[in-house]
Structure formats: structure tokens, C-alpha cells
JSON list of C-alpha atoms in Angstrom, two decimals:
[
{"chain": "A", "resi": 1, "resn": "MET", "atom": "CA", "xyz": [7.59, -7.74, 23.58]},
{"chain": "A", "resi": 2, "resn": "ARG", "atom": "CA", "xyz": [6.32, -4.48, 24.62]},
{"chain": "A", "resi": 3, "resn": "THR", "atom": "CA", "xyz": [8.86, -3.04, 25.96]},
{"chain": "A", "resi": 4, "resn": "LEU", "atom": "CA", "xyz": [9.33, 0.76, 26.79]},
{"chain": "A", "resi": 5, "resn": "ILE", "atom": "CA", "xyz": [12.33, 1.11, 23.73]},
{"chain": "A", "resi": 6, "resn": "PHE", "atom": "CA", "xyz": [10.18, -0.69, 21.36]},
{"chain": "A", "resi": 7, "resn": "ARG", "atom": "CA", "xyz": [6.82, 1.21, 21.87]},
{"chain": "A", "resi": 8, "resn": "SER", "atom": "CA", "xyz": [8.79, 4.29, 21.82]},
{"chain": "A", "resi": 9, "resn": "THR", "atom": "CA", "xyz": [10.39, 3.65, 18.37]},
{"chain": "A", "resi": 10, "resn": "ALA", "atom": "CA", "xyz": [8.20, 1.75, 16.62]},
{"chain": "A", "resi": 11, "resn": "PRO", "atom": "CA", "xyz": [6.10, 4.45, 15.80]},
{"chain": "A", "resi": 12, "resn": "TYR", "atom": "CA", "xyz": [9.26, 6.25, 13.96]},
{"chain": "A", "resi": 13, "resn": "LEU", "atom": "CA", "xyz": [9.71, 3.06, 12.37]},
{"chain": "A", "resi": 14, "resn": "THR", "atom": "CA", "xyz": [6.41, 2.35, 11.09]},
{"chain": "A", "resi": 15, "resn": "ALA", "atom": "CA", "xyz": [5.85, 6.12, 9.82]},
{"chain": "A", "resi": 16, "resn": "LEU", "atom": "CA", "xyz": [9.79, 5.35, 7.92]},
{"chain": "A", "resi": 17, "resn": "MET", "atom": "CA", "xyz": [8.77, 1.57, 6.65]},
{"chain": "A", "resi": 18, "resn": "MET", "atom": "CA", "xyz": [5.39, 3.20, 5.18]},
{"chain": "A", "resi": 19, "resn": "LEU", "atom": "CA", "xyz": [7.11, 6.38, 3.56]},
{"chain": "A", "resi": 20, "resn": "TYR", "atom": "CA", "xyz": [9.43, 3.93, 1.73]},
{"chain": "A", "resi": 21, "resn": "SER", "atom": "CA", "xyz": [6.71, 1.37, 0.84]},
{"chain": "A", "resi": 22, "resn": "VAL", "atom": "CA", "xyz": [5.46, 4.22, -1.26]},
{"chain": "A", "resi": 23, "resn": "PHE", "atom": "CA", "xyz": [8.68, 4.96, -2.58]},
{"chain": "A", "resi": 24, "resn": "VAL", "atom": "CA", "xyz": [8.79, 1.19, -3.69]},
{"chain": "A", "resi": 25, "resn": "LEU", "atom": "CA", "xyz": [5.25, 1.88, -5.19]},
{"chain": "A", "resi": 26, "resn": "LEU", "atom": "CA", "xyz": [6.22, 4.56, -7.19]},
{"chain": "A", "resi": 27, "resn": "ARG", "atom": "CA", "xyz": [9.20, 3.45, -8.36]},
{"chain": "A", "resi": 28, "resn": "GLY", "atom": "CA", "xyz": [8.59, 0.04, -9.22]},
{"chain": "A", "resi": 29, "resn": "HIS", "atom": "CA", "xyz": [6.81, 0.83, -12.44]},
{"chain": "A", "resi": 30, "resn": "ASN", "atom": "CA", "xyz": [9.73, 1.50, -14.07]},
{"chain": "A", "resi": 31, "resn": "GLU", "atom": "CA", "xyz": [12.31, -0.77, -12.16]},
{"chain": "A", "resi": 32, "resn": "PRO", "atom": "CA", "xyz": [11.49, -3.93, -10.19]},
{"chain": "A", "resi": 33, "resn": "GLY", "atom": "CA", "xyz": [9.44, -3.31, -7.65]},
{"chain": "A", "resi": 34, "resn": "GLY", "atom": "CA", "xyz": [6.25, -1.78, -7.72]},
{"chain": "A", "resi": 35, "resn": "GLY", "atom": "CA", "xyz": [2.61, -2.57, -5.50]},
{"chain": "A", "resi": 36, "resn": "PHE", "atom": "CA", "xyz": [3.45, -5.74, -3.94]},
{"chain": "A", "resi": 37, "resn": "ILE", "atom": "CA", "xyz": [6.44, -5.30, -2.59]},
{"chain": "A", "resi": 38, "resn": "GLY", "atom": "CA", "xyz": [5.16, -1.87, -1.59]},
{"chain": "A", "resi": 39, "resn": "GLY", "atom": "CA", "xyz": [2.30, -3.60, -0.33]},
{"chain": "A", "resi": 40, "resn": "LEU", "atom": "CA", "xyz": [4.22, -5.80, 2.19]},
{"chain": "A", "resi": 41, "resn": "ILE", "atom": "CA", "xyz": [6.37, -3.26, 3.20]},
{"chain": "A", "resi": 42, "resn": "ALA", "atom": "CA", "xyz": [2.74, -1.31, 4.39]},
{"chain": "A", "resi": 43, "resn": "ALA", "atom": "CA", "xyz": [1.77, -4.16, 6.15]},
{"chain": "A", "resi": 44, "resn": "SER", "atom": "CA", "xyz": [4.87, -5.42, 7.74]},
{"chain": "A", "resi": 45, "resn": "ALA", "atom": "CA", "xyz": [4.91, -1.75, 9.24]},
{"chain": "A", "resi": 46, "resn": "LEU", "atom": "CA", "xyz": [1.53, -1.61, 10.41]},
{"chain": "A", "resi": 47, "resn": "ALA", "atom": "CA", "xyz": [1.78, -4.89, 12.33]},
{"chain": "A", "resi": 48, "resn": "ILE", "atom": "CA", "xyz": [4.90, -3.94, 13.78]},
{"chain": "A", "resi": 49, "resn": "TYR", "atom": "CA", "xyz": [3.11, -1.22, 15.24]},
{"chain": "A", "resi": 50, "resn": "GLY", "atom": "CA", "xyz": [-0.14, -3.69, 16.27]},
{"chain": "A", "resi": 51, "resn": "ILE", "atom": "CA", "xyz": [2.65, -5.53, 17.74]},
{"chain": "A", "resi": 52, "resn": "ALA", "atom": "CA", "xyz": [4.10, -2.59, 19.52]},
{"chain": "A", "resi": 53, "resn": "CYS", "atom": "CA", "xyz": [1.15, -0.51, 21.06]},
{"chain": "A", "resi": 54, "resn": "GLY", "atom": "CA", "xyz": [-1.73, -3.14, 20.05]},
{"chain": "A", "resi": 55, "resn": "VAL", "atom": "CA", "xyz": [-4.23, -3.44, 17.52]},
{"chain": "A", "resi": 56, "resn": "SER", "atom": "CA", "xyz": [-6.56, -0.61, 18.39]},
{"chain": "A", "resi": 57, "resn": "PRO", "atom": "CA", "xyz": [-4.34, 1.97, 18.15]},
{"chain": "A", "resi": 58, "resn": "VAL", "atom": "CA", "xyz": [-2.84, 0.40, 14.05]},
{"chain": "A", "resi": 59, "resn": "ARG", "atom": "CA", "xyz": [-7.15, 0.84, 14.03]},
{"chain": "A", "resi": 60, "resn": "ARG", "atom": "CA", "xyz": [-7.12, 4.21, 14.42]},
{"chain": "A", "resi": 61, "resn": "ALA", "atom": "CA", "xyz": [-4.34, 4.45, 11.99]},
{"chain": "A", "resi": 62, "resn": "ILE", "atom": "CA", "xyz": [-5.99, 3.08, 8.79]},
{"chain": "A", "resi": 63, "resn": "ARG", "atom": "CA", "xyz": [-9.52, 4.39, 9.54]},
{"chain": "A", "resi": 64, "resn": "TYR", "atom": "CA", "xyz": [-10.69, 2.06, 6.98]},
{"chain": "A", "resi": 65, "resn": "HIS", "atom": "CA", "xyz": [-11.34, -1.76, 7.36]},
{"chain": "A", "resi": 66, "resn": "PRO", "atom": "CA", "xyz": [-8.30, -3.91, 6.37]},
{"chain": "A", "resi": 67, "resn": "MET", "atom": "CA", "xyz": [-10.65, -5.62, 4.14]},
{"chain": "A", "resi": 68, "resn": "ALA", "atom": "CA", "xyz": [-12.47, -2.43, 2.88]},
{"chain": "A", "resi": 69, "resn": "ILE", "atom": "CA", "xyz": [-9.14, -1.90, 1.86]},
{"chain": "A", "resi": 70, "resn": "ALA", "atom": "CA", "xyz": [-8.74, -4.36, 0.26]},
{"chain": "A", "resi": 71, "resn": "GLY", "atom": "CA", "xyz": [-11.92, -4.52, -2.10]},
{"chain": "A", "resi": 72, "resn": "PHE", "atom": "CA", "xyz": [-11.51, -0.89, -2.46]},
{"chain": "A", "resi": 73, "resn": "GLY", "atom": "CA", "xyz": [-7.48, -1.85, -3.99]},
{"chain": "A", "resi": 74, "resn": "LEU", "atom": "CA", "xyz": [-9.10, -5.04, -5.90]},
{"chain": "A", "resi": 75, "resn": "PHE", "atom": "CA", "xyz": [-11.82, -2.25, -7.29]},
{"chain": "A", "resi": 76, "resn": "VAL", "atom": "CA", "xyz": [-8.96, 0.01, -8.63]},
{"chain": "A", "resi": 77, "resn": "ALA", "atom": "CA", "xyz": [-6.65, -2.39, -10.46]},
{"chain": "A", "resi": 78, "resn": "ALA", "atom": "CA", "xyz": [-10.02, -3.62, -12.13]},
{"chain": "A", "resi": 79, "resn": "ILE", "atom": "CA", "xyz": [-10.62, 0.04, -13.69]},
{"chain": "A", "resi": 80, "resn": "ALA", "atom": "CA", "xyz": [-6.69, 0.44, -14.30]},
{"chain": "A", "resi": 81, "resn": "GLY", "atom": "CA", "xyz": [-7.57, -2.07, -17.43]},
{"chain": "A", "resi": 82, "resn": "LEU", "atom": "CA", "xyz": [-10.62, -0.55, -18.74]},
{"chain": "A", "resi": 83, "resn": "PHE", "atom": "CA", "xyz": [-8.93, 2.32, -20.45]},
{"chain": "A", "resi": 84, "resn": "SER", "atom": "CA", "xyz": [-7.19, 0.22, -23.39]},
{"chain": "A", "resi": 85, "resn": "PRO", "atom": "CA", "xyz": [-10.63, -0.75, -25.06]},
{"chain": "A", "resi": 86, "resn": "PHE", "atom": "CA", "xyz": [-11.63, 2.73, -25.74]},
{"chain": "A", "resi": 87, "resn": "VAL", "atom": "CA", "xyz": [-7.95, 3.17, -27.66]},
{"chain": "A", "resi": 88, "resn": "GLY", "atom": "CA", "xyz": [-8.62, 0.12, -29.66]},
{"chain": "A", "resi": 89, "resn": "VAL", "atom": "CA", "xyz": [-6.02, -2.03, -27.39]},
{"chain": "A", "resi": 90, "resn": "PRO", "atom": "CA", "xyz": [-6.77, -5.66, -25.50]},
{"chain": "A", "resi": 91, "resn": "TYR", "atom": "CA", "xyz": [-8.38, -5.14, -21.47]},
{"chain": "A", "resi": 92, "resn": "MET", "atom": "CA", "xyz": [-4.85, -4.39, -19.47]},
{"chain": "A", "resi": 93, "resn": "THR", "atom": "CA", "xyz": [-2.84, -3.85, -21.99]},
{"chain": "A", "resi": 94, "resn": "GLY", "atom": "CA", "xyz": [-0.70, -0.51, -20.32]},
{"chain": "A", "resi": 95, "resn": "LEU", "atom": "CA", "xyz": [-0.97, 3.11, -21.67]},
{"chain": "A", "resi": 96, "resn": "TRP", "atom": "CA", "xyz": [1.42, 5.99, -21.10]},
{"chain": "A", "resi": 97, "resn": "ILE", "atom": "CA", "xyz": [1.02, 9.63, -21.40]},
{"chain": "A", "resi": 98, "resn": "TYR", "atom": "CA", "xyz": [3.90, 11.75, -20.72]},
{"chain": "A", "resi": 99, "resn": "PRO", "atom": "CA", "xyz": [3.00, 15.08, -19.29]},
{"chain": "A", "resi": 100, "resn": "VAL", "atom": "CA", "xyz": [5.06, 18.03, -18.55]},
{"chain": "A", "resi": 101, "resn": "VAL", "atom": "CA", "xyz": [4.85, 19.81, -14.91]},
{"chain": "A", "resi": 102, "resn": "PHE", "atom": "CA", "xyz": [6.17, 22.50, -14.03]},
{"chain": "A", "resi": 103, "resn": "GLY", "atom": "CA", "xyz": [9.23, 21.83, -17.06]},
{"chain": "A", "resi": 104, "resn": "MET", "atom": "CA", "xyz": [9.53, 18.20, -15.68]},
{"chain": "A", "resi": 105, "resn": "GLU", "atom": "CA", "xyz": [8.33, 15.23, -18.02]},
{"chain": "A", "resi": 106, "resn": "LEU", "atom": "CA", "xyz": [5.92, 12.80, -15.99]},
{"chain": "A", "resi": 107, "resn": "LYS", "atom": "CA", "xyz": [5.55, 9.62, -16.54]},
{"chain": "A", "resi": 108, "resn": "LEU", "atom": "CA", "xyz": [1.85, 8.29, -15.82]},
{"chain": "A", "resi": 109, "resn": "SER", "atom": "CA", "xyz": [0.32, 4.90, -17.06]},
{"chain": "A", "resi": 110, "resn": "THR", "atom": "CA", "xyz": [-2.25, 2.40, -16.25]},
{"chain": "A", "resi": 111, "resn": "THR", "atom": "CA", "xyz": [0.33, 0.21, -14.73]},
{"chain": "A", "resi": 112, "resn": "LEU", "atom": "CA", "xyz": [0.53, 2.76, -11.90]},
{"chain": "A", "resi": 113, "resn": "ILE", "atom": "CA", "xyz": [-2.99, 2.65, -11.25]},
{"chain": "A", "resi": 114, "resn": "PHE", "atom": "CA", "xyz": [-3.05, -0.84, -11.35]},
{"chain": "A", "resi": 115, "resn": "ASP", "atom": "CA", "xyz": [0.23, -1.11, -9.15]},
{"chain": "A", "resi": 116, "resn": "ILE", "atom": "CA", "xyz": [-1.78, 1.59, -6.63]},
{"chain": "A", "resi": 117, "resn": "GLY", "atom": "CA", "xyz": [-4.68, -0.95, -6.91]},
{"chain": "A", "resi": 118, "resn": "VAL", "atom": "CA", "xyz": [-2.22, -3.86, -6.15]},
{"chain": "A", "resi": 119, "resn": "TYR", "atom": "CA", "xyz": [-0.38, -2.03, -3.67]},
{"chain": "A", "resi": 120, "resn": "LEU", "atom": "CA", "xyz": [-4.31, -1.83, -1.72]},
{"chain": "A", "resi": 121, "resn": "VAL", "atom": "CA", "xyz": [-4.99, -5.42, -1.96]},
{"chain": "A", "resi": 122, "resn": "VAL", "atom": "CA", "xyz": [-1.71, -6.81, -0.42]},
{"chain": "A", "resi": 123, "resn": "LEU", "atom": "CA", "xyz": [-1.80, -3.68, 2.10]},
{"chain": "A", "resi": 124, "resn": "GLY", "atom": "CA", "xyz": [-5.41, -4.61, 3.51]},
{"chain": "A", "resi": 125, "resn": "SER", "atom": "CA", "xyz": [-5.40, -8.77, 3.14]},
{"chain": "A", "resi": 126, "resn": "ILE", "atom": "CA", "xyz": [-1.95, -8.39, 5.21]},
{"chain": "A", "resi": 127, "resn": "THR", "atom": "CA", "xyz": [-2.76, -6.15, 7.64]},
{"chain": "A", "resi": 128, "resn": "SER", "atom": "CA", "xyz": [-6.08, -7.69, 8.41]},
{"chain": "A", "resi": 129, "resn": "ILE", "atom": "CA", "xyz": [-4.80, -11.26, 8.57]},
{"chain": "A", "resi": 130, "resn": "ALA", "atom": "CA", "xyz": [-1.68, -9.62, 11.05]},
{"chain": "A", "resi": 131, "resn": "LEU", "atom": "CA", "xyz": [-4.58, -7.68, 13.06]},
{"chain": "A", "resi": 132, "resn": "ALA", "atom": "CA", "xyz": [-6.53, -10.83, 13.75]},
{"chain": "A", "resi": 133, "resn": "LEU", "atom": "CA", "xyz": [-3.38, -12.56, 14.69]},
{"chain": "A", "resi": 134, "resn": "GLU", "atom": "CA", "xyz": [-2.48, -10.11, 16.77]},
{"chain": "A", "resi": 135, "resn": "GLU", "atom": "CA", "xyz": [-6.40, -9.79, 18.52]},
{"chain": "A", "resi": 136, "resn": "ARG", "atom": "CA", "xyz": [-6.04, -13.91, 18.74]},
{"chain": "A", "resi": 137, "resn": "GLU", "atom": "CA", "xyz": [-3.14, -13.65, 20.46]},
{"chain": "A", "resi": 138, "resn": "ARG", "atom": "CA", "xyz": [-4.76, -11.83, 23.31]},
{"chain": "A", "resi": 139, "resn": "ASP", "atom": "CA", "xyz": [-7.61, -13.74, 23.88]}
]
């Protein structure tokens, strides 16, 4: 499966898919999609890169162990709910603020923080599974 064409195009395809996954993540808290789908797209991109170039380049690219990324994502998702009790609403209730930056109104929410956490959990766990399967295939 490691043809010259596949190895040559995989890094560009991976970069494009990672960029699209961030787009889906940021679009998701207002529209369908979000952290889960964005994380799946990002994990698929890393799996394609792993199939094309091997597991070692993927591990060097992500720098941290995939399960550490998943654990950090779980922590971020749990932190997103801690803002609600300070406002007097139940845990994990979505809170929104609308700051104006350079004349544009930004929609920031605890939902986005939760989506980022879910993105990292899915990215880390699916990447860990894909890399383990890829390493096992080499044995």
C-alpha cells in the first residue's frame, strides 16, 4: 500500500484534512458537527499518514502520546462545566458571551470548550487505536 504516489500525496492530504477538521470543530457549536466529527476527521488524517509513511512519523508529528491527548481532552471537557455553578445554573449548562474584537462580534461559549475537549478525546483515542493496529500489522 506504500506506493510512491500515496506516500507523496499523504502529507498534503493529511494537512488538508486536519485543517478541515478544525473548520468542522469551530462550525459545530452553531451547526451540526463539532468536536466528535472533527476529531474523527483528524484521526482519519493521521491514520492515512500512518499507513502511507509509517507509525514513527505520525508519533513525531503529534509529539505527545495519543492517550495523553485523549486524557487532556477529557479534562478540558470536564472543565467546561465548571463555569455554570458560578452563574447559578446546573453543571454543564451552556454559557455564551459576545465580545467584540476588531469590530466583529465573536460567539464564545462553554459549549465550544466542551467541543474542543471532545475533539481531543476522539482524536487521541482513535489515533491510539489506529497506530496500535498499524504497529501490530508490521509484526
